[in-house]
PDB file of C-alpha atoms in Angstrom:
ATOM      1  CA  MET M 285     142.130 235.487  95.245  1.00 46.00           C
ATOM      2  CA  SER M 286     142.164 233.153  98.256  1.00 52.00           C
ATOM      3  CA  GLU M 287     139.523 233.154 100.952  1.00 55.00           C
ATOM      4  CA  PRO M 288     140.430 234.602 104.439  1.00 63.00           C
ATOM      5  CA  VAL M 289     141.472 231.946 106.834  1.00 62.00           C
ATOM      6  CA  GLY M 290     138.515 232.772 109.278  1.00 80.00           C
ATOM      7  CA  LEU M 291     136.007 232.378 106.345  1.00 81.00           C
ATOM      8  CA  ARG M 292     137.486 229.140 105.335  1.00 81.00           C
ATOM      9  CA  ALA M 293     137.228 227.841 108.937  1.00 83.00           C
ATOM     10  CA  ARG M 294     133.621 228.908 109.189  1.00 88.00           C
ATOM     11  CA  LYS M 295     132.826 227.125 105.936  1.00 89.00           C
ATOM     12  CA  LYS M 296     134.386 224.013 107.215  1.00 89.00           C
ATOM     13  CA  VAL M 297     132.466 224.132 110.385  1.00 88.00           C
ATOM     14  CA  ARG M 298     129.251 224.767 108.501  1.00 91.00           C
ATOM     15  CA  THR M 299     130.086 221.812 106.169  1.00 92.00           C
ATOM     16  CA  ARG M 300     130.830 219.465 109.012  1.00 91.00           C
ATOM     17  CA  ASP M 301     127.658 220.344 111.032  1.00 90.00           C
ATOM     18  CA  ALA M 302     125.552 219.867 107.800  1.00 93.00           C
ATOM     19  CA  ILE M 303     126.976 216.471 107.229  1.00 95.00           C
ATOM     20  CA  ALA M 304     126.564 215.371 110.761  1.00 92.00           C
ATOM     21  CA  GLY M 305     123.072 216.795 110.975  1.00 91.00           C
ATOM     22  CA  THR M 306     122.025 214.880 107.922  1.00 95.00           C
ATOM     23  CA  ALA M 307     123.606 211.644 108.986  1.00 94.00           C
ATOM     24  CA  ILE M 308     121.752 211.854 112.510  1.00 93.00           C
ATOM     25  CA  SER M 309     118.586 212.562 110.902  1.00 93.00           C
ATOM     26  CA  LEU M 310     118.870 209.492 108.723  1.00 95.00           C
ATOM     27  CA  PHE M 311     120.021 207.408 111.629  1.00 93.00           C
ATOM     28  CA  LEU M 312     117.173 208.481 113.818  1.00 91.00           C
ATOM     29  CA  ALA M 313     114.642 207.836 111.068  1.00 92.00           C
ATOM     30  CA  ARG M 314     115.987 204.473 109.691  1.00 93.00           C
ATOM     31  CA  GLY M 315     118.389 203.029 112.267  1.00 91.00           C
ATOM     32  CA  PHE M 316     122.262 203.263 112.454  1.00 93.00           C
ATOM     33  CA  ASP M 317     122.752 199.990 110.711  1.00 92.00           C
ATOM     34  CA  GLN M 318     120.333 200.576 107.888  1.00 94.00           C
ATOM     35  CA  VAL M 319     122.038 203.808 106.711  1.00 95.00           C
ATOM     36  CA  SER M 320     125.194 203.607 104.568  1.00 95.00           C
ATOM     37  CA  VAL M 321     127.982 206.151 104.339  1.00 95.00           C
ATOM     38  CA  SER M 322     126.965 206.488 100.605  1.00 95.00           C
ATOM     39  CA  ASP M 323     123.459 207.261 101.730  1.00 96.00           C
ATOM     40  CA  ILE M 324     124.778 210.066 104.002  1.00 96.00           C
ATOM     41  CA  ALA M 325     127.026 211.588 101.273  1.00 95.00           C
ATOM     42  CA  ALA M 326     124.207 211.601  98.679  1.00 96.00           C
ATOM     43  CA  ALA M 327     121.757 213.210 101.149  1.00 96.00           C
ATOM     44  CA  ALA M 328     124.343 215.794 102.251  1.00 93.00           C
ATOM     45  CA  GLU M 329     125.423 216.383  98.616  1.00 93.00           C
ATOM     46  CA  VAL M 330     129.012 215.662  99.208  1.00 93.00           C
ATOM     47  CA  SER M 331     131.430 212.959  97.948  1.00 94.00           C
ATOM     48  CA  LYS M 332     132.378 210.041 100.180  1.00 94.00           C
ATOM     49  CA  PRO M 333     136.130 211.333 100.269  1.00 94.00           C
ATOM     50  CA  THR M 334     134.820 214.837 101.405  1.00 94.00           C
ATOM     51  CA  LEU M 335     132.736 213.105 104.167  1.00 94.00           C
ATOM     52  CA  PHE M 336     135.741 211.117 105.461  1.00 94.00           C
ATOM     53  CA  ARG M 337     137.767 214.279 105.533  1.00 93.00           C
ATOM     54  CA  TYR M 338     135.474 215.401 108.255  1.00 92.00           C
ATOM     55  CA  PHE M 339     134.625 212.217 109.950  1.00 92.00           C
ATOM     56  CA  ALA M 340     137.086 209.192 110.198  1.00 90.00           C
ATOM     57  CA  THR M 341     134.342 206.583 110.724  1.00 90.00           C
ATOM     58  CA  LYS M 342     130.623 206.182 110.567  1.00 92.00           C
ATOM     59  CA  GLU M 343     130.381 206.119 114.311  1.00 92.00           C
ATOM     60  CA  ASP M 344     132.029 209.636 114.474  1.00 90.00           C
ATOM     61  CA  LEU M 345     129.102 211.099 112.470  1.00 91.00           C
ATOM     62  CA  VAL M 346     127.213 210.504 115.617  1.00 89.00           C
ATOM     63  CA  LEU M 347     129.683 210.758 118.379  1.00 87.00           C
ATOM     64  CA  HIS M 348     131.237 214.024 117.405  1.00 81.00           C
ATOM     65  CA  ARG M 349     128.923 215.675 119.964  1.00 76.00           C
ATOM     66  CA  PHE M 350     130.706 213.661 122.585  1.00 78.00           C
ATOM     67  CA  ALA M 351     134.087 214.219 121.027  1.00 73.00           C
ATOM     68  CA  ASP M 352     133.438 218.012 121.411  1.00 73.00           C
ATOM     69  CA  HIS M 353     133.810 217.362 125.229  1.00 78.00           C
ATOM     70  CA  SER M 354     136.916 215.324 124.712  1.00 81.00           C
ATOM     71  CA  GLY M 355     139.408 216.049 127.551  1.00 88.00           C
ATOM     72  CA  GLU M 356     136.985 218.260 129.341  1.00 93.00           C
ATOM     73  CA  ALA M 357     137.547 216.609 132.786  1.00 94.00           C
ATOM     74  CA  ALA M 358     141.276 217.181 132.416  1.00 95.00           C
ATOM     75  CA  ARG M 359     140.807 220.788 131.435  1.00 95.00           C
ATOM     76  CA  VAL M 360     138.538 221.381 134.406  1.00 96.00           C
ATOM     77  CA  VAL M 361     141.090 220.120 136.752  1.00 95.00           C
ATOM     78  CA  HIS M 362     144.018 221.891 135.005  1.00 95.00           C
ATOM     79  CA  ASP M 363     142.225 225.246 135.056  1.00 95.00           C
ATOM     80  CA  ARG M 364     140.743 225.035 138.583  1.00 94.00           C
ATOM     81  CA  ARG M 365     141.247 228.000 141.037  1.00 93.00           C
ATOM     82  CA  PRO M 366     143.983 227.643 143.759  1.00 93.00           C
ATOM     83  CA  GLY M 367     142.682 225.890 146.867  1.00 93.00           C
ATOM     84  CA  ILE M 368     140.017 223.997 144.947  1.00 94.00           C
ATOM     85  CA  THR M 369     140.457 220.152 144.936  1.00 93.00           C
ATOM     86  CA  PRO M 370     140.230 218.252 141.586  1.00 95.00           C
ATOM     87  CA  ILE M 371     137.077 216.425 142.944  1.00 95.00           C
ATOM     88  CA  ALA M 372     135.525 219.732 144.006  1.00 95.00           C
ATOM     89  CA  ALA M 373     136.208 221.376 140.651  1.00 96.00           C
ATOM     90  CA  LEU M 374     134.723 218.358 138.788  1.00 96.00           C
ATOM     91  CA  HIS M 375     131.654 218.464 140.962  1.00 97.00           C
ATOM     92  CA  ARG M 376     131.058 222.129 140.459  1.00 96.00           C
ATOM     93  CA  HIS M 377     131.475 221.544 136.665  1.00 96.00           C
ATOM     94  CA  PHE M 378     128.996 218.791 136.499  1.00 97.00           C
ATOM     95  CA  ARG M 379     126.515 220.739 138.725  1.00 97.00           C
ATOM     96  CA  ALA M 380     126.822 223.709 136.282  1.00 97.00           C
ATOM     97  CA  GLY M 381     125.962 221.369 133.497  1.00 96.00           C
ATOM     98  CA  LEU M 382     122.949 220.203 135.268  1.00 97.00           C
ATOM     99  CA  ASP M 383     121.831 223.933 135.832  1.00 97.00           C
ATOM    100  CA  ARG M 384     122.319 224.480 132.034  1.00 96.00           C
ATOM    101  CA  PHE M 385     120.469 221.233 131.093  1.00 96.00           C
ATOM    102  CA  GLU M 386     123.398 220.153 128.996  1.00 94.00           C
ATOM    103  CA  PRO M 387     122.723 217.047 126.841  1.00 92.00           C
ATOM    104  CA  VAL M 388     126.140 215.542 128.149  1.00 91.00           C
ATOM    105  CA  THR M 389     124.633 215.283 131.684  1.00 95.00           C
ATOM    106  CA  GLY M 390     121.687 213.418 130.436  1.00 94.00           C
ATOM    107  CA  LEU M 391     119.428 215.991 131.875  1.00 96.00           C
ATOM    108  CA  ASN M 392     117.840 217.272 128.640  1.00 95.00           C
ATOM    109  CA  ASP M 393     114.322 216.367 127.514  1.00 95.00           C
ATOM    110  CA  HIS M 394     114.469 217.763 123.929  1.00 93.00           C
ATOM    111  CA  PRO M 395     112.891 214.883 121.877  1.00 91.00           C
ATOM    112  CA  GLU M 396     115.833 214.809 119.438  1.00 88.00           C
ATOM    113  CA  VAL M 397     118.313 214.712 122.329  1.00 90.00           C
ATOM    114  CA  VAL M 398     116.449 211.867 123.886  1.00 92.00           C
ATOM    115  CA  ALA M 399     116.231 209.974 120.729  1.00 90.00           C
ATOM    116  CA  PHE M 400     119.959 210.583 119.987  1.00 89.00           C
ATOM    117  CA  HIS M 401     120.933 209.164 123.408  1.00 91.00           C
ATOM    118  CA  ARG M 402     118.718 206.085 122.701  1.00 92.00           C
ATOM    119  CA  LEU M 403     120.354 205.570 119.393  1.00 91.00           C
ATOM    120  CA  VAL M 404     123.764 205.701 120.980  1.00 90.00           C
ATOM    121  CA  PHE M 405     123.021 203.472 123.922  1.00 88.00           C
ATOM    122  CA  THR M 406     121.160 200.840 121.975  1.00 89.00           C
ATOM    123  CA  THR M 407     123.647 200.558 119.017  1.00 92.00           C
ATOM    124  CA  PRO M 408     126.537 198.305 120.012  1.00 92.00           C
ATOM    125  CA  SER M 409     129.112 199.881 117.630  1.00 91.00           C
ATOM    126  CA  LEU M 410     128.228 203.301 118.843  1.00 91.00           C
ATOM    127  CA  ALA M 411     128.339 202.165 122.437  1.00 90.00           C
ATOM    128  CA  GLY M 412     131.750 200.765 121.845  1.00 89.00           C
ATOM    129  CA  ARG M 413     133.030 203.782 120.180  1.00 87.00           C
ATOM    130  CA  LEU M 414     131.748 205.945 123.019  1.00 88.00           C
ATOM    131  CA  LEU M 415     133.616 203.702 125.512  1.00 89.00           C
ATOM    132  CA  GLN M 416     136.822 204.545 123.624  1.00 88.00           C
ATOM    133  CA  TYR M 417     136.081 208.279 124.088  1.00 87.00           C
ATOM    134  CA  MET M 418     135.652 207.719 127.787  1.00 90.00           C
ATOM    135  CA  LEU M 419     138.915 205.757 127.974  1.00 92.00           C
ATOM    136  CA  ASP M 420     140.736 208.577 126.329  1.00 92.00           C
ATOM    137  CA  ASP M 421     139.088 211.121 128.797  1.00 93.00           C
ATOM    138  CA  GLU M 422     140.207 208.822 131.641  1.00 95.00           C
ATOM    139  CA  ALA M 423     143.753 208.724 130.516  1.00 94.00           C
ATOM    140  CA  ALA M 424     143.997 212.518 130.005  1.00 94.00           C
ATOM    141  CA  LEU M 425     142.480 213.137 133.470  1.00 95.00           C
ATOM    142  CA  ALA M 426     144.920 210.592 135.004  1.00 95.00           C
ATOM    143  CA  ALA M 427     147.939 212.373 133.371  1.00 94.00           C
ATOM    144  CA  ILE M 428     146.750 215.644 135.103  1.00 94.00           C
ATOM    145  CA  LEU M 429     146.023 214.083 138.485  1.00 92.00           C
ATOM    146  CA  ASP M 430     148.911 211.713 138.915  1.00 87.00           C
ATOM    147  CA  PRO M 431     150.841 209.614 136.305  1.00 79.00           C
ATOM    148  CA  GLY M 432     150.896 206.715 138.797  1.00 88.00           C
ATOM    149  CA  ILE M 433     148.333 204.082 139.738  1.00 93.00           C
ATOM    150  CA  GLY M 434     146.662 206.447 142.216  1.00 91.00           C
ATOM    151  CA  GLY M 435     145.873 209.012 139.555  1.00 92.00           C
ATOM    152  CA  ARG M 436     144.610 206.279 137.130  1.00 93.00           C
ATOM    153  CA  LEU M 437     142.236 204.932 139.657  1.00 93.00           C
ATOM    154  CA  GLN M 438     140.925 208.216 140.688  1.00 93.00           C
ATOM    155  CA  ALA M 439     140.263 209.120 137.064  1.00 95.00           C
ATOM    156  CA  ALA M 440     138.583 205.866 136.299  1.00 95.00           C
ATOM    157  CA  GLN M 441     136.176 206.537 139.329  1.00 95.00           C
ATOM    158  CA  VAL M 442     135.450 210.100 138.178  1.00 95.00           C
ATOM    159  CA  ILE M 443     134.614 209.082 134.558  1.00 95.00           C
ATOM    160  CA  ALA M 444     132.534 206.211 135.870  1.00 95.00           C
ATOM    161  CA  VAL M 445     130.594 208.553 138.148  1.00 96.00           C
ATOM    162  CA  GLN M 446     129.807 210.936 135.394  1.00 95.00           C
ATOM    163  CA  ARG M 447     128.754 208.067 133.075  1.00 94.00           C
ATOM    164  CA  VAL M 448     126.397 206.669 135.555  1.00 96.00           C
ATOM    165  CA  LEU M 449     124.865 209.993 136.619  1.00 97.00           C
ATOM    166  CA  ALA M 450     124.227 210.944 132.871  1.00 95.00           C
ATOM    167  CA  ARG M 451     122.747 207.563 131.954  1.00 94.00           C
ATOM    168  CA  THR M 452     120.600 207.729 135.053  1.00 96.00           C
ATOM    169  CA  ASN M 453     119.257 211.133 134.118  1.00 97.00           C
ATOM    170  CA  TRP M 454     118.673 210.115 130.520  1.00 94.00           C
ATOM    171  CA  GLN M 455     116.720 206.906 131.572  1.00 95.00           C
ATOM    172  CA  LYS M 456     114.354 208.948 133.756  1.00 96.00           C
ATOM    173  CA  ILE M 457     113.532 211.267 130.893  1.00 96.00           C
ATOM    174  CA  ALA M 458     113.292 208.485 128.499  1.00 94.00           C
ATOM    175  CA  ASP M 459     110.662 206.917 130.754  1.00 95.00           C
ATOM    176  CA  GLY M 460     108.535 210.096 130.333  1.00 94.00           C
ATOM    177  CA  ARG M 461     109.631 212.528 132.934  1.00 96.00           C
ATOM    178  CA  THR M 462     110.528 216.221 132.152  1.00 97.00           C
ATOM    179  CA  ALA M 463     114.098 217.490 132.804  1.00 97.00           C
ATOM    180  CA  HIS M 464     112.810 220.089 135.218  1.00 97.00           C
ATOM    181  CA  ASP M 465     111.081 217.393 137.126  1.00 97.00           C
ATOM    182  CA  VAL M 466     114.188 215.213 137.246  1.00 98.00           C
ATOM    183  CA  GLN M 467     116.619 218.113 138.067  1.00 97.00           C
ATOM    184  CA  PRO M 468     116.325 218.112 141.854  1.00 97.00           C
ATOM    185  CA  GLU M 469     116.989 214.376 141.910  1.00 97.00           C
ATOM    186  CA  ALA M 470     119.867 214.808 139.537  1.00 97.00           C
ATOM    187  CA  VAL M 471     121.436 217.473 141.668  1.00 97.00           C
ATOM    188  CA  ALA M 472     120.976 215.370 144.743  1.00 98.00           C
ATOM    189  CA  GLU M 473     122.436 212.378 143.181  1.00 97.00           C
ATOM    190  CA  ALA M 474     125.420 214.302 141.808  1.00 97.00           C
ATOM    191  CA  ASP M 475     125.975 215.581 145.187  1.00 97.00           C
ATOM    192  CA  GLN M 476     125.890 212.139 146.799  1.00 96.00           C
ATOM    193  CA  ALA M 477     128.006 210.564 144.059  1.00 96.00           C
ATOM    194  CA  PHE M 478     130.861 213.191 144.330  1.00 96.00           C
ATOM    195  CA  ALA M 479     130.764 213.064 148.165  1.00 95.00           C
ATOM    196  CA  GLN M 480     131.376 209.336 147.992  1.00 93.00           C
ATOM    197  CA  LEU M 481     134.030 209.870 145.500  1.00 91.00           C
ATOM    198  CA  CYS M 482     135.703 212.286 147.880  1.00 87.00           C
ATOM    199  CA  HIS M 483     135.548 209.769 150.677  1.00 81.00           C
ATOM    200  CA  ALA M 484     136.777 206.936 148.402  1.00 75.00           C
ATOM    201  CA  THR M 485     139.744 209.047 147.164  1.00 70.00           C
ATOM    202  CA  GLY M 486     140.562 210.830 150.385  1.00 67.00           C
ATOM    203  CA  SER M 487     139.828 214.244 148.855  1.00 66.00           C
ATOM    204  CA  SER M 488     138.036 217.014 150.519  1.00 54.00           C
TER     205      SER M 488
END
């Protein structure tokens, strides 16, 4: 008798999370380049083919957390309420992330999150893969804003602003400050950045 579809889906999610969790623990303990895919498969008690069914590359074992936010900016703009400009919607979304101390905003001081970001930012292959995620997000956002050069330029500015804000927040926390201590600055800097973005793009 076959398993219900919902049960199979949940088991796949658990397996995916278990593999990724094992991989990240090994990477944080030994360094990304010092851990092989075979090491991860053995520690997670799965075969290499099974591992690659869930993660196409070694880098994806780490960056799936960013991939979970793939296309988020485009969805925020697409789903915004009538009368709300794209930049205003994105600003509100980023501010809400700061309020929730979401790791993707950089404003999270859990030791594992801080170490995870350090791993990503200091490993060239991971930083390069992350850039590709950002370029994909930029393309998706541009398609929603305007398929012409205007939309592409605006999307590039939005993704750059979000990247700089998140990296700035993380760096302050990596330097020893708490997320709660950094939050007022993070909010003020986000407001400033999106205000400048509104001025640059002629949005209001």
